[in-house]
Amino acid sequence: MFSLPMRYENIREVPYPYKGIVAISSDAEYISQEILDWLITYLNTDEKTTLGYGLDLDFAASIFFYSDNPLHTSMYDSLEVDSKETPYANVLRDYIKSGYIDTNHAFGDFNVIHNFDRTHALKVYEMLSKHSLSLPIFTNHGNGEPKAMQHNIGFAPHHNGSNPDSISYHTDLSFAGGGGFLCME
């Protein structure tokens, strides 16, 4: 039997009289455009798909806006502010518009070598505004440790998105751009 941590005291332990439990992660890492297309159709419709008949759930995914990893679906083709849009940027915008993508996953696959700063966020919110789009959820990179969760996108120096004195500050843009929820992973 699985026991939940005490912070979930209002959730009954498995098996309660649950008939089944499913957890679907919408994490942006290692989801190619082809797989994202399959998942969105399979999880959100009851149509016949490559994966079988769809499950007709209400499922939404997260998005990286910037990535230089060909295994990640992203709006822009590198981690640089002046990145070009990927060939499937219009499809991703359609997914955002339809609600199939509802989460900004820390703007992208940034790391200590490829730093995120406010200009990345400004480009994203300018593009979203131009297309009348918004994402209600922002999720960070983190490992669950308090040190990793002290800022709203992680623990490295360039992840100070909630600190107004940081070059990475973007929380104000998120709220102005329609964001209302912060998810810590």
CSV table of C-alpha atoms in Angstrom, one decimal:
chain,number,residue,atom,x,y,z
A,1,MET,CA,0.0,0.0,0.0
A,2,PHE,CA,1.2,3.5,-0.9
A,3,SER,CA,1.2,6.1,1.9
A,4,LEU,CA,1.1,9.8,1.1
A,5,PRO,CA,3.3,12.3,2.9
A,6,MET,CA,1.7,14.1,5.8
A,7,ARG,CA,1.4,17.4,3.8
A,8,TYR,CA,-1.4,15.7,1.9
A,9,GLU,CA,-3.5,14.9,5.1
A,10,ASN,CA,-6.8,15.7,3.3
A,11,ILE,CA,-6.2,13.1,0.6
A,12,ARG,CA,-7.2,9.6,1.6
A,13,GLU,CA,-4.6,6.8,1.3
A,14,VAL,CA,-4.7,4.3,-1.5
A,15,PRO,CA,-6.7,2.1,-1.9
A,16,TYR,CA,-9.6,4.0,-0.1
A,17,PRO,CA,-12.4,2.7,-2.2
A,18,TYR,CA,-10.7,4.1,-5.3
A,19,LYS,CA,-11.2,1.9,-8.4
A,20,GLY,CA,-8.1,3.3,-10.1
A,21,ILE,CA,-5.6,6.1,-10.1
A,22,VAL,CA,-3.7,7.6,-12.9
A,23,ALA,CA,-1.0,10.4,-12.9
A,24,ILE,CA,-0.1,12.1,-16.2
A,25,SER,CA,3.0,14.4,-16.2
A,26,SER,CA,2.9,17.2,-18.6
A,27,ASP,CA,6.6,17.9,-18.3
A,28,ALA,CA,8.1,19.4,-21.5
A,29,GLU,CA,11.4,17.5,-21.4
A,30,TYR,CA,11.9,14.8,-24.0
A,31,ILE,CA,8.6,15.3,-25.8
A,32,SER,CA,9.0,15.6,-29.5
A,33,GLN,CA,6.4,17.4,-31.6
A,34,GLU,CA,5.3,14.1,-33.0
A,35,ILE,CA,4.8,12.5,-29.6
A,36,LEU,CA,3.1,15.7,-28.3
A,37,ASP,CA,0.6,15.5,-31.3
A,38,TRP,CA,-0.1,11.8,-30.5
A,39,LEU,CA,-0.6,12.5,-26.8
A,40,ILE,CA,-2.9,15.4,-27.2
A,41,THR,CA,-5.1,13.5,-29.7
A,42,TYR,CA,-5.0,10.3,-27.6
A,43,LEU,CA,-5.7,11.9,-24.3
A,44,ASN,CA,-8.2,14.5,-25.3
A,45,THR,CA,-10.4,12.8,-27.9
A,46,ASP,CA,-12.1,9.4,-28.3
A,47,GLU,CA,-10.9,9.2,-31.9
A,48,LYS,CA,-8.9,6.2,-33.2
A,49,THR,CA,-5.2,7.2,-32.9
A,50,THR,CA,-1.8,5.6,-33.4
A,51,LEU,CA,-2.0,4.7,-29.7
A,52,GLY,CA,-5.5,3.2,-29.9
A,53,TYR,CA,-8.9,4.8,-29.2
A,54,GLY,CA,-8.5,8.1,-27.3
A,55,LEU,CA,-9.3,8.4,-23.6
A,56,ASP,CA,-11.4,11.6,-23.9
A,57,LEU,CA,-9.8,13.2,-20.9
A,58,ASP,CA,-9.2,16.9,-20.2
A,59,PHE,CA,-5.4,17.0,-20.5
A,60,ALA,CA,-3.1,19.9,-21.0
A,61,ALA,CA,0.7,19.9,-21.5
A,62,SER,CA,3.5,22.3,-20.6
A,63,ILE,CA,5.8,24.0,-23.1
A,64,PHE,CA,9.4,25.0,-23.4
A,65,PHE,CA,9.7,28.3,-25.3
A,66,TYR,CA,13.4,27.9,-25.8
A,67,SER,CA,15.5,24.8,-26.3
A,68,ASP,CA,18.4,23.7,-28.4
A,69,ASN,CA,17.7,20.0,-27.7
A,70,PRO,CA,16.1,18.3,-30.7
A,71,LEU,CA,14.4,15.9,-28.3
A,72,HIS,CA,12.3,18.8,-26.8
A,73,THR,CA,9.4,20.5,-28.5
A,74,SER,CA,9.8,24.3,-28.2
A,75,MET,CA,8.6,27.5,-29.8
A,76,TYR,CA,12.2,28.7,-30.5
A,77,ASP,CA,15.1,26.7,-31.9
A,78,SER,CA,17.8,27.6,-29.4
A,79,LEU,CA,18.4,29.2,-25.9
A,80,GLU,CA,19.4,32.6,-27.4
A,81,VAL,CA,17.0,35.6,-27.2
A,82,ASP,CA,17.2,36.0,-30.9
A,83,SER,CA,16.3,32.4,-31.6
A,84,LYS,CA,14.1,31.7,-34.7
A,85,GLU,CA,10.8,30.0,-34.4
A,86,THR,CA,10.7,26.3,-34.9
A,87,PRO,CA,8.7,24.9,-37.9
A,88,TYR,CA,5.9,23.8,-35.5
A,89,ALA,CA,5.5,27.2,-33.7
A,90,ASN,CA,2.1,27.8,-35.3
A,91,VAL,CA,0.9,24.3,-34.1
A,92,LEU,CA,2.1,25.1,-30.6
A,93,ARG,CA,0.2,28.5,-30.7
A,94,ASP,CA,-2.9,26.6,-31.8
A,95,TYR,CA,-2.5,24.2,-28.9
A,96,ILE,CA,-2.2,27.1,-26.5
A,97,LYS,CA,-5.2,28.8,-28.0
A,98,SER,CA,-7.3,25.6,-27.6
A,99,GLY,CA,-6.1,24.9,-24.1
A,100,TYR,CA,-4.1,21.8,-24.9
A,101,ILE,CA,-1.0,23.7,-23.6
A,102,ASP,CA,-1.6,25.6,-20.5
A,103,THR,CA,1.7,25.7,-18.7
A,104,ASN,CA,4.9,27.7,-19.2
A,105,HIS,CA,7.7,25.3,-18.1
A,106,ALA,CA,10.3,27.8,-16.9
A,107,PHE,CA,10.6,29.3,-20.4
A,108,GLY,CA,12.9,26.6,-21.5
A,109,ASP,CA,15.7,24.2,-21.0
A,110,PHE,CA,18.1,26.8,-19.5
A,111,ASN,CA,21.2,25.8,-17.5
A,112,VAL,CA,24.3,27.5,-16.0
A,113,ILE,CA,26.0,27.8,-19.4
A,114,HIS,CA,22.9,29.1,-21.2
A,115,ASN,CA,21.4,31.7,-18.8
A,116,PHE,CA,17.9,32.9,-18.9
A,117,ASP,CA,17.2,36.6,-18.4
A,118,ARG,CA,14.3,39.0,-18.6
A,119,THR,CA,14.7,39.6,-22.3
A,120,HIS,CA,13.8,36.0,-22.9
A,121,ALA,CA,10.5,36.5,-21.0
A,122,LEU,CA,9.8,39.8,-22.7
A,123,LYS,CA,10.1,38.1,-26.1
A,124,VAL,CA,7.7,35.3,-25.0
A,125,TYR,CA,5.1,37.6,-23.6
A,126,GLU,CA,5.3,39.9,-26.7
A,127,MET,CA,4.7,36.9,-28.9
A,128,LEU,CA,1.8,35.6,-26.7
A,129,SER,CA,0.2,39.1,-26.7
A,130,LYS,CA,0.6,39.5,-30.5
A,131,HIS,CA,-1.4,36.2,-30.9
A,132,SER,CA,-3.9,37.0,-28.1
A,133,LEU,CA,-2.7,34.0,-26.1
A,134,SER,CA,-2.0,33.5,-22.4
A,135,LEU,CA,-0.8,30.6,-20.2
A,136,PRO,CA,-2.5,30.4,-16.8
A,137,ILE,CA,0.2,28.2,-15.2
A,138,PHE,CA,3.9,28.7,-14.6
A,139,THR,CA,6.0,25.7,-13.4
A,140,ASN,CA,9.6,25.8,-12.3
A,141,HIS,CA,12.6,23.5,-12.6
A,142,GLY,CA,13.5,22.1,-9.2
A,143,ASN,CA,14.1,19.0,-7.2
A,144,GLY,CA,11.8,19.5,-4.3
A,145,GLU,CA,14.5,20.7,-2.0
A,146,PRO,CA,13.9,24.0,-0.1
A,147,LYS,CA,17.1,25.5,-1.7
A,148,ALA,CA,15.8,24.7,-5.2
A,149,MET,CA,12.3,26.1,-4.5
A,150,GLN,CA,13.4,29.5,-3.0
A,151,HIS,CA,12.8,31.3,-6.3
A,152,ASN,CA,10.1,30.6,-8.8
A,153,ILE,CA,12.2,28.9,-11.4
A,154,GLY,CA,14.9,27.1,-9.5
A,155,PHE,CA,18.1,27.4,-7.6
A,156,ALA,CA,20.8,28.5,-10.0
A,157,PRO,CA,21.9,32.2,-10.1
A,158,HIS,CA,20.0,32.8,-13.3
A,159,HIS,CA,16.8,31.4,-11.9
A,160,ASN,CA,15.9,34.4,-9.8
A,161,GLY,CA,12.6,35.0,-11.6
A,162,SER,CA,10.8,36.3,-8.4
A,163,ASN,CA,13.6,38.7,-7.4
A,164,PRO,CA,12.9,42.2,-8.8
A,165,ASP,CA,16.6,43.0,-8.4
A,166,SER,CA,17.7,40.1,-10.7
A,167,ILE,CA,18.3,40.2,-14.5
A,168,SER,CA,16.0,37.1,-14.5
A,169,TYR,CA,13.0,38.8,-12.9
A,170,HIS,CA,9.8,38.0,-14.8
A,171,THR,CA,7.0,37.4,-12.2
A,172,ASP,CA,5.4,40.7,-13.0
A,173,LEU,CA,5.3,39.7,-16.7
A,174,SER,CA,3.6,36.4,-15.9
A,175,PHE,CA,0.8,38.0,-13.9
A,176,ALA,CA,0.3,40.7,-16.6
A,177,GLY,CA,0.3,38.0,-19.3
A,178,GLY,CA,-2.6,36.1,-17.8
A,179,GLY,CA,-0.7,33.8,-15.4
A,180,GLY,CA,-2.4,33.0,-12.1
A,181,PHE,CA,-0.9,29.8,-10.9
A,182,LEU,CA,2.6,28.7,-9.8
A,183,CYS,CA,3.4,25.0,-9.8
A,184,MET,CA,6.5,23.7,-8.1
A,185,GLU,CA,7.9,20.5,-9.5
